[in-house]
Coordinates of C-alpha atoms and ligand atoms in Angstrom, one line a residue:
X18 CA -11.7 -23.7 14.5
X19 CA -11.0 -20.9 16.6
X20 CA -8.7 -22.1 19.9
X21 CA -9.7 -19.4 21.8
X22 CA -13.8 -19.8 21.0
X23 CA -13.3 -23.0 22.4
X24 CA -13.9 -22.2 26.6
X25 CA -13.1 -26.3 27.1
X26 CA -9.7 -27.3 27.1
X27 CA -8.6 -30.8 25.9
X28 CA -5.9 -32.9 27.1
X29 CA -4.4 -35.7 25.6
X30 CA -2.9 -38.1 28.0
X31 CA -0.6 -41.2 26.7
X32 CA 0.4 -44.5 28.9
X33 CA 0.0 -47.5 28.2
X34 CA -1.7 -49.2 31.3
X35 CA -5.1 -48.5 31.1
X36 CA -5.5 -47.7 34.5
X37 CA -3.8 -44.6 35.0
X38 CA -5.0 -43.6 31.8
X39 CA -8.7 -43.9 33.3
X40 CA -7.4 -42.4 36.6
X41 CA -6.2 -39.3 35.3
X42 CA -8.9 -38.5 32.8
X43 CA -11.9 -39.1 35.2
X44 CA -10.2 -36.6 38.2
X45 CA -9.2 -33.7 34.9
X46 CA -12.8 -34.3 33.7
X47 CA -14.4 -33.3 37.1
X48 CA -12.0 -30.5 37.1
X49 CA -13.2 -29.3 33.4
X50 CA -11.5 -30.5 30.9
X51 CA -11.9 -32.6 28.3
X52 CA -9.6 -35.5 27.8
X53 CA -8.7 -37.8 24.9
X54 CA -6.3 -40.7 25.9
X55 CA -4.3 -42.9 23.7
X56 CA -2.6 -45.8 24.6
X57 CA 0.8 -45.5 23.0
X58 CA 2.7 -42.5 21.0
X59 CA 1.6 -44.1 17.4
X60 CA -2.5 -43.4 18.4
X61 CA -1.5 -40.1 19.9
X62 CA -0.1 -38.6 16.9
X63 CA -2.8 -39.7 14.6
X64 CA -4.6 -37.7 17.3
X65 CA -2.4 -35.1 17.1
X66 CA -3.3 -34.6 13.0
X67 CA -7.4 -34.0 13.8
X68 CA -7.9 -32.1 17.1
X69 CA -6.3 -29.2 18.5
X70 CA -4.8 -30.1 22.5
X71 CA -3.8 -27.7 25.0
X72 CA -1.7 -29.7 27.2
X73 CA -0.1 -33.6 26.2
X74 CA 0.5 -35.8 29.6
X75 CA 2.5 -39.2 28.4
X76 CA 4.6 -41.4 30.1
X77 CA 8.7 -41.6 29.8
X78 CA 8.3 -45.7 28.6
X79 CA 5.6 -46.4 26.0
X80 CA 5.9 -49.2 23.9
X81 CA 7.4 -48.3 20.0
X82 CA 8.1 -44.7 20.2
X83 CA 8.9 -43.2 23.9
X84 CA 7.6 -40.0 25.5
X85 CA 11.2 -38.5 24.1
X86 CA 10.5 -39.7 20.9
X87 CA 7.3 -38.0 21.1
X88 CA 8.5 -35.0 22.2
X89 CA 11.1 -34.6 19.5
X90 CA 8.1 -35.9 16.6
X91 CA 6.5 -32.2 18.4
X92 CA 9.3 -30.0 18.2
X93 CA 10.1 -31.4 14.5
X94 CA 6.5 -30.9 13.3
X95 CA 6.7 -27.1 15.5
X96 CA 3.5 -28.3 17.1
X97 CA 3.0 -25.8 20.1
X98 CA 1.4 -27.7 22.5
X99 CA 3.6 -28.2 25.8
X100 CA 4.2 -31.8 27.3
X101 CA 4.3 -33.4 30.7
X102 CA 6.2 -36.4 30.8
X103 CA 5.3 -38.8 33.4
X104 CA 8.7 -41.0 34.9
X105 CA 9.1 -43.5 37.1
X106 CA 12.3 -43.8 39.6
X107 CA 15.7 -43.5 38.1
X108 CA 14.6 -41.8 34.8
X109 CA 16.5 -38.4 36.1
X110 CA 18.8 -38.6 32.8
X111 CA 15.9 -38.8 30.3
X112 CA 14.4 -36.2 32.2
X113 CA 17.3 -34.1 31.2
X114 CA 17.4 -34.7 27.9
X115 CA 13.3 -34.1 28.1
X116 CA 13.7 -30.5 29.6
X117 CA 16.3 -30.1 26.8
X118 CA 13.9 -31.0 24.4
X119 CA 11.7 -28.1 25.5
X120 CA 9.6 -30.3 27.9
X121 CA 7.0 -28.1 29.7
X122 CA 7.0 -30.6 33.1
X123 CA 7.5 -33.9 34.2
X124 CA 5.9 -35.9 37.2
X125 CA 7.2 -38.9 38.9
X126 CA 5.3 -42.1 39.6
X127 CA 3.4 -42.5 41.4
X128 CA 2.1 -39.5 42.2
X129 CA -0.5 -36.9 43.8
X130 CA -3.7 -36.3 41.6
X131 CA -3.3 -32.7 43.5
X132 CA 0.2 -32.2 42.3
X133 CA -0.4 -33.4 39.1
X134 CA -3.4 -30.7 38.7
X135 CA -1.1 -28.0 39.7
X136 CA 1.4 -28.6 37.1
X137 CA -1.5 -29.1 34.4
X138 CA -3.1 -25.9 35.1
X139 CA -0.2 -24.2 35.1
X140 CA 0.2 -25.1 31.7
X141 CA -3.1 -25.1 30.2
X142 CA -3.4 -21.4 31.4
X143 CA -0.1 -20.7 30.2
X144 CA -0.6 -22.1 26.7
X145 CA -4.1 -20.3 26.1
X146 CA -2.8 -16.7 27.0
X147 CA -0.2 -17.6 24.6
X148 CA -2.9 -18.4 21.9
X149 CA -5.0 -15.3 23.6
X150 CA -1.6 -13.1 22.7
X151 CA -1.3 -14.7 18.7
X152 CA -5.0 -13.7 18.4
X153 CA -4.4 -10.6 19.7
X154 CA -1.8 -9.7 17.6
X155 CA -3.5 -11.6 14.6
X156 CA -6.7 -9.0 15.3
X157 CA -4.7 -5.8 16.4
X158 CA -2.7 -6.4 12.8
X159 CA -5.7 -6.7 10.6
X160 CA -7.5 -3.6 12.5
X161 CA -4.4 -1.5 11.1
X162 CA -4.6 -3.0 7.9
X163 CA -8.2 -2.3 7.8
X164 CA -7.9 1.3 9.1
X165 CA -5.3 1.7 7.3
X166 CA -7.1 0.8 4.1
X167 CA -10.1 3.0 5.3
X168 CA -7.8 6.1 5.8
X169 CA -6.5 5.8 2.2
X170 CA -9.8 5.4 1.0
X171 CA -11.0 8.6 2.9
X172 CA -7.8 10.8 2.1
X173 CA -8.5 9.9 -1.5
X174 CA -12.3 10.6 -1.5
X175 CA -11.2 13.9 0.1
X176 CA -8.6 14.4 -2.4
X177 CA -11.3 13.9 -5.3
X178 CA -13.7 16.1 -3.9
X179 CA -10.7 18.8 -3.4
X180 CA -10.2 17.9 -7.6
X181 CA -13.7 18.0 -8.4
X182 CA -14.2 21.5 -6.7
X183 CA -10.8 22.9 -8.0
X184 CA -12.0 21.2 -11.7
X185 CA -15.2 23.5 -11.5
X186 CA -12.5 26.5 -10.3
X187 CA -10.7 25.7 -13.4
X188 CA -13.5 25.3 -15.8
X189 CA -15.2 27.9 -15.0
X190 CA -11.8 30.3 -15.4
X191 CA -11.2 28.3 -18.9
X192 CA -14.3 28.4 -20.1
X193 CA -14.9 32.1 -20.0
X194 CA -12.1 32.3 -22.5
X195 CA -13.0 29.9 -25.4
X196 CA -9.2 30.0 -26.7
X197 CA -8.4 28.1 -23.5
X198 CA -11.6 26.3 -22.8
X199 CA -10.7 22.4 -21.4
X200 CA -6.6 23.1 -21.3
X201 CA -6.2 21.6 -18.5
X202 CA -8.4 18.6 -19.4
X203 CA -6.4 17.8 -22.3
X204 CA -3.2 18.6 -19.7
X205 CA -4.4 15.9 -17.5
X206 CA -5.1 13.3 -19.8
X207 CA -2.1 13.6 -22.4
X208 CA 0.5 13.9 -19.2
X209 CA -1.0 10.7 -17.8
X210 CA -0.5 8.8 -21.2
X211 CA 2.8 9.8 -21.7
X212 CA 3.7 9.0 -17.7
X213 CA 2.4 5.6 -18.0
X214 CA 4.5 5.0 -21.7
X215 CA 7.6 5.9 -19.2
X216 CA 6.6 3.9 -16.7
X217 CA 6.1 6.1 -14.1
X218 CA 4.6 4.3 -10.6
X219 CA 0.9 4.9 -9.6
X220 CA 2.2 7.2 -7.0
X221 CA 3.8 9.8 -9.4
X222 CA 0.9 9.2 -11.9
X223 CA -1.2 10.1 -9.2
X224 CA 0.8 13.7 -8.5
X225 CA 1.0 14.3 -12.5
X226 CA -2.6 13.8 -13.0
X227 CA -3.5 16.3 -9.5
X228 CA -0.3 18.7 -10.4
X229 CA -1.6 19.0 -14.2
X230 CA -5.1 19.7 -13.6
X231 CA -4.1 22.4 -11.3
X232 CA -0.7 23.7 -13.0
X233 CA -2.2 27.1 -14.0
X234 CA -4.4 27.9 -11.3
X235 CA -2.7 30.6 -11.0
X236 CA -4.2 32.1 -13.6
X237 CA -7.3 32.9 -11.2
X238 CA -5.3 35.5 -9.9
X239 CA -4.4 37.1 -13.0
X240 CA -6.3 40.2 -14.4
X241 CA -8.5 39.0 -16.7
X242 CA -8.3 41.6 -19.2
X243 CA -5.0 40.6 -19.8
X244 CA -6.2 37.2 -19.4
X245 CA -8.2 37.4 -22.6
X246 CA -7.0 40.0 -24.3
X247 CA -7.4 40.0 -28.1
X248 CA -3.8 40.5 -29.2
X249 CA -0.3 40.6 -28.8
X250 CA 0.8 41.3 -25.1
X251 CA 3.3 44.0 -24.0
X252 CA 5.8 43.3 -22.2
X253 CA 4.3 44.6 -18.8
X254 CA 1.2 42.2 -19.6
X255 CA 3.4 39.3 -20.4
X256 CA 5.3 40.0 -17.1
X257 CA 2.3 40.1 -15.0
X258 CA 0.9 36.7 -17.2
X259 CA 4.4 35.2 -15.7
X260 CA 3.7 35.3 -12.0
X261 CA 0.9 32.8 -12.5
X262 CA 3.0 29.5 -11.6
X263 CA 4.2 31.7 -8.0
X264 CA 0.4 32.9 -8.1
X265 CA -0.5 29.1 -8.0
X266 CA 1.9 28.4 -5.4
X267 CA 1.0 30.8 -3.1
X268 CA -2.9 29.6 -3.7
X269 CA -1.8 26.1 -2.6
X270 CA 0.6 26.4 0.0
X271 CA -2.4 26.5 3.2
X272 CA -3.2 23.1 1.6
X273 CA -0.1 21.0 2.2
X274 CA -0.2 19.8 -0.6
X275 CA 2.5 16.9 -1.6
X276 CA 5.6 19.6 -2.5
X277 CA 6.2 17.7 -5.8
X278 CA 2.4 18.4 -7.0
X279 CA 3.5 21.7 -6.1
X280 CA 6.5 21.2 -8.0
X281 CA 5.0 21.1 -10.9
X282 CA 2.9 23.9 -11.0
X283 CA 5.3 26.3 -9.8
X284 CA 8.2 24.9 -12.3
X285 CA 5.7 24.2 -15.6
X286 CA 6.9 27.0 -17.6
X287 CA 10.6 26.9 -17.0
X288 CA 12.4 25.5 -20.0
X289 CA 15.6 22.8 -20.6
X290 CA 18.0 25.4 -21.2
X291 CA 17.3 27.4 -18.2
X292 CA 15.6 30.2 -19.8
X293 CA 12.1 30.0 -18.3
X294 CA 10.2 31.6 -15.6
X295 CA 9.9 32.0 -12.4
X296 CA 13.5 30.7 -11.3
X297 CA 15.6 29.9 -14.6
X298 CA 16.2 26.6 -13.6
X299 CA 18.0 24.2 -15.8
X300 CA 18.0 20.8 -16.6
X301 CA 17.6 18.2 -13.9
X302 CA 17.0 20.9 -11.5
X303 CA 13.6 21.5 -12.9
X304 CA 11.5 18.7 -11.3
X305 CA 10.9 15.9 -13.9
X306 CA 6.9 15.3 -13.5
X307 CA 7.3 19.5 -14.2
X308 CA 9.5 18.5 -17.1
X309 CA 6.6 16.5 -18.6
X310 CA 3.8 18.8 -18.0
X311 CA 5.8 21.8 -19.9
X312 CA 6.0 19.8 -23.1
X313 CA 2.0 18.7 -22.6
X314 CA 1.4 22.0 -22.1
X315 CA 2.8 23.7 -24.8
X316 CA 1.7 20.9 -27.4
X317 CA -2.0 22.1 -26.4
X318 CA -1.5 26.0 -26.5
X319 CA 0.2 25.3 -29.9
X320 CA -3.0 23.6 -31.3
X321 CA -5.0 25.6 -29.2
X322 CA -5.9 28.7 -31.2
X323 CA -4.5 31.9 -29.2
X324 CA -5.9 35.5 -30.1
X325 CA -2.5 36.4 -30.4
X326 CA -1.2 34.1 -33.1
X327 CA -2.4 31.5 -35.7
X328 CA -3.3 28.4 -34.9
X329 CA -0.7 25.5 -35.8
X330 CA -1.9 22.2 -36.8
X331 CA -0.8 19.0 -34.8
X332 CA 1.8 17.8 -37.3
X333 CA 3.5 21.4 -37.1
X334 CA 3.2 21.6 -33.0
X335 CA 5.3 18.1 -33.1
X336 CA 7.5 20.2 -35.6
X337 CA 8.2 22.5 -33.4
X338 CA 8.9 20.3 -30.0
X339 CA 11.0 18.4 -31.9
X340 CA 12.9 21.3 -33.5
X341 CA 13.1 22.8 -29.5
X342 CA 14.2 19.5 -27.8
X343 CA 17.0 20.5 -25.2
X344 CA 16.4 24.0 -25.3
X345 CA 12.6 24.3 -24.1
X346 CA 12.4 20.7 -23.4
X347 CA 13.8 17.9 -21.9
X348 CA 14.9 15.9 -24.8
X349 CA 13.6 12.5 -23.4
X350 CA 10.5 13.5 -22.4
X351 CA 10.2 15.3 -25.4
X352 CA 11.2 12.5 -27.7
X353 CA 9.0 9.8 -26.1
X354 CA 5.9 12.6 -26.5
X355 CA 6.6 12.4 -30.3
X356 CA 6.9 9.0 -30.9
X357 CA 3.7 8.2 -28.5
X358 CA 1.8 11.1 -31.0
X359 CA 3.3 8.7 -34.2
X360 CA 3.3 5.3 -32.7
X361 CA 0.6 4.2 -30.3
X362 CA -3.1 4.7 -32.2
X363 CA -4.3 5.3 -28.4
X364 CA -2.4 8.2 -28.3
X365 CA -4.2 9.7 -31.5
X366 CA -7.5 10.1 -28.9
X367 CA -5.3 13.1 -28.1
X368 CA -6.7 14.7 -31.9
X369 CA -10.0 13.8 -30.8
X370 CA -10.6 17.2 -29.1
X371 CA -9.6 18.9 -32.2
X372 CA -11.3 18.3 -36.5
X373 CA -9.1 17.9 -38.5
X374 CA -7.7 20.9 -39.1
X375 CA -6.6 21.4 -35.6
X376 CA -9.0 23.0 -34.4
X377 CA -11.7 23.0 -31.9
Ligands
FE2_413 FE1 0.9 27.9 -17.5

């Protein structure tokens, strides 16, 4: 049950002459509330385990277990519900030890209904802007958590429209060439098995899989009879086929995009041994999700056929990653490519784009 749904608060009161029970429930009933008595601390706490209070009144001396007892039973079982002991003459040192105890109030016999009520509203209001402030809290957290949940959700619809639109870009750029035709397809999907065989988290999986489809968007803004030229390229073409990955960069930048997605598309064709384009980075330097991506990358242009050279089969692309491990690639990455080609019969989807001759 919701505490704070229920406008009627209910006392418990405890003593054991039936009188003063009576007394106080009839004047707190006219004044609103609802009150349960008990005649000793034993029926309170039994009580206690079915109904939810918002004030206990007992006496100091019941019979069995005191009002301390009581009190210390509460603090034991962390029951937040604050108490009002009721004392007679004398009982100052117990009183003490009460307040000690964490004992919200206490009231000497015999005493002045008026008094009494001020003390008990007091801590009635008290305890329910307490619960008010729990609920509060309880509600303000799960409206971040559900906002929260909803802003993912949103960022990530937006980021898959973004995709979709930039997949069309890229299709559309690919498929006017039919050397190149679904690169970045195969990019994607070969990246992501080999990230998840290295146990890469969601998170990075997520960049790879954005940061592959897009790693040669660049391309867009390369001329495109160089693009598709039939034939070897000169060395002016080739240079001007190299700024794609700054090309790409400079295409993305307005975006914001996470820097590492960016990462990879500006570092994808820089190699191991710090021979590659655009910087010459080396090694760890070169950004490892970009690391990945190059060997991807070039295992599909080898077994894509070029205009510009003959087409190698799959067996003969491993060959030759294999045979430029630590000088083109990252030896790990590279390694852990090969085996997932040899080993894992999911991987051999990856020959599924291709007959059996390599080939389209
Ligand atoms: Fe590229």
């Amino acid at each position: 049950m919701n505490i704070i749904d229920n406008k009627i608060d209910t006392i418990l009161v405890i003593d054991d002459e039936k009188d003063i029970r009576t007394a106080i429930k009839d004047y707190l009933e006219l004044r609103g509330y609802r009150v349960i008595t008990a005649k000793d601390a034993i029926e309170a706490t039994k009580l206690l385990d079915r109904e939810v209070f918002s004030l206990i009144i007992s006496d100091i001396c019941l019979q069995g277990m005191s009002g301390l007892d009581l009190l210390h039973l509460i603090k034991e079982k962390e029951i937040d519900i604050p108490l009002i002991l009721m004392t007679g003459y004398g009982d100052m040192e117990k009183v003490m030890d009460a307040f000690k105890n964490g004992a919200y109030d206490f009231i000497t016999k015999p005493f002045d209904m008026n008094e009494m009520f001020i003390s008990v509203k007091n801590a009635v209001d008290k305890q329910r802007l307490k619960w008010e402030n729990i609920q509060y809290r309880l509600h303000l957290e799960e409206m971040v958590k559900k906002r929260t949940t909803q802003l993912k959700i949103a960022y990530k619809n937006l980021e898959d429209m973004f995709l979709g639109t930039v997949r069309i870009v890229i299709n559309t750029l690919e498929a006017s060439d039919r050397y190149t035709k679904g690169h970045s397809e195969r990019v994607r999907q070969y990246s992501i098995k080999l990230a998840k065989k290295l146990g890469l988290t969601s998170q990075e999986i997520r960049n790879l899989e954005i940061g592959s489809i897009l790693h040669d968007i660049g391309k867009i803004g390369i001329d495109k009879t160089i693009l598709h030229k039939n034939g070897p390229l000169n060395n002016d073409e080739y240079a001007i086929i190299k700024t794609h990955p700054s090309v790409g960069k400079h295409i993305l930048e307005p975006i914001e995009f996470d820097e590492k997605i960016i990462n990879i598309i500006y570092q994808h064709h820089e190699r191991y041994d710090g021979q590659g384009y655009p910087s010459g980075l080396k090694r760890d330097d070169i950004f490892f999700l970009a690391r990945l991506v190059t060997v991807v990358d070039a295992f599909d242009a080898m077994m894509s056929t070029r205009p510009y050279r003959n087409q190698l089969l799959a067996e003969k692309a491993i060959i030759e990653i294999d045979k430029n491990l630590g000088t083109q690639f990252d030896p790990e990455i590279g390694k852990n490519f090969i085996k997932l080609f040899n080993t894992d019969h999911s991987t051999m989807d990856i020959l599924k784009h291709y007959n059996k001759d390599g080939k389209f």
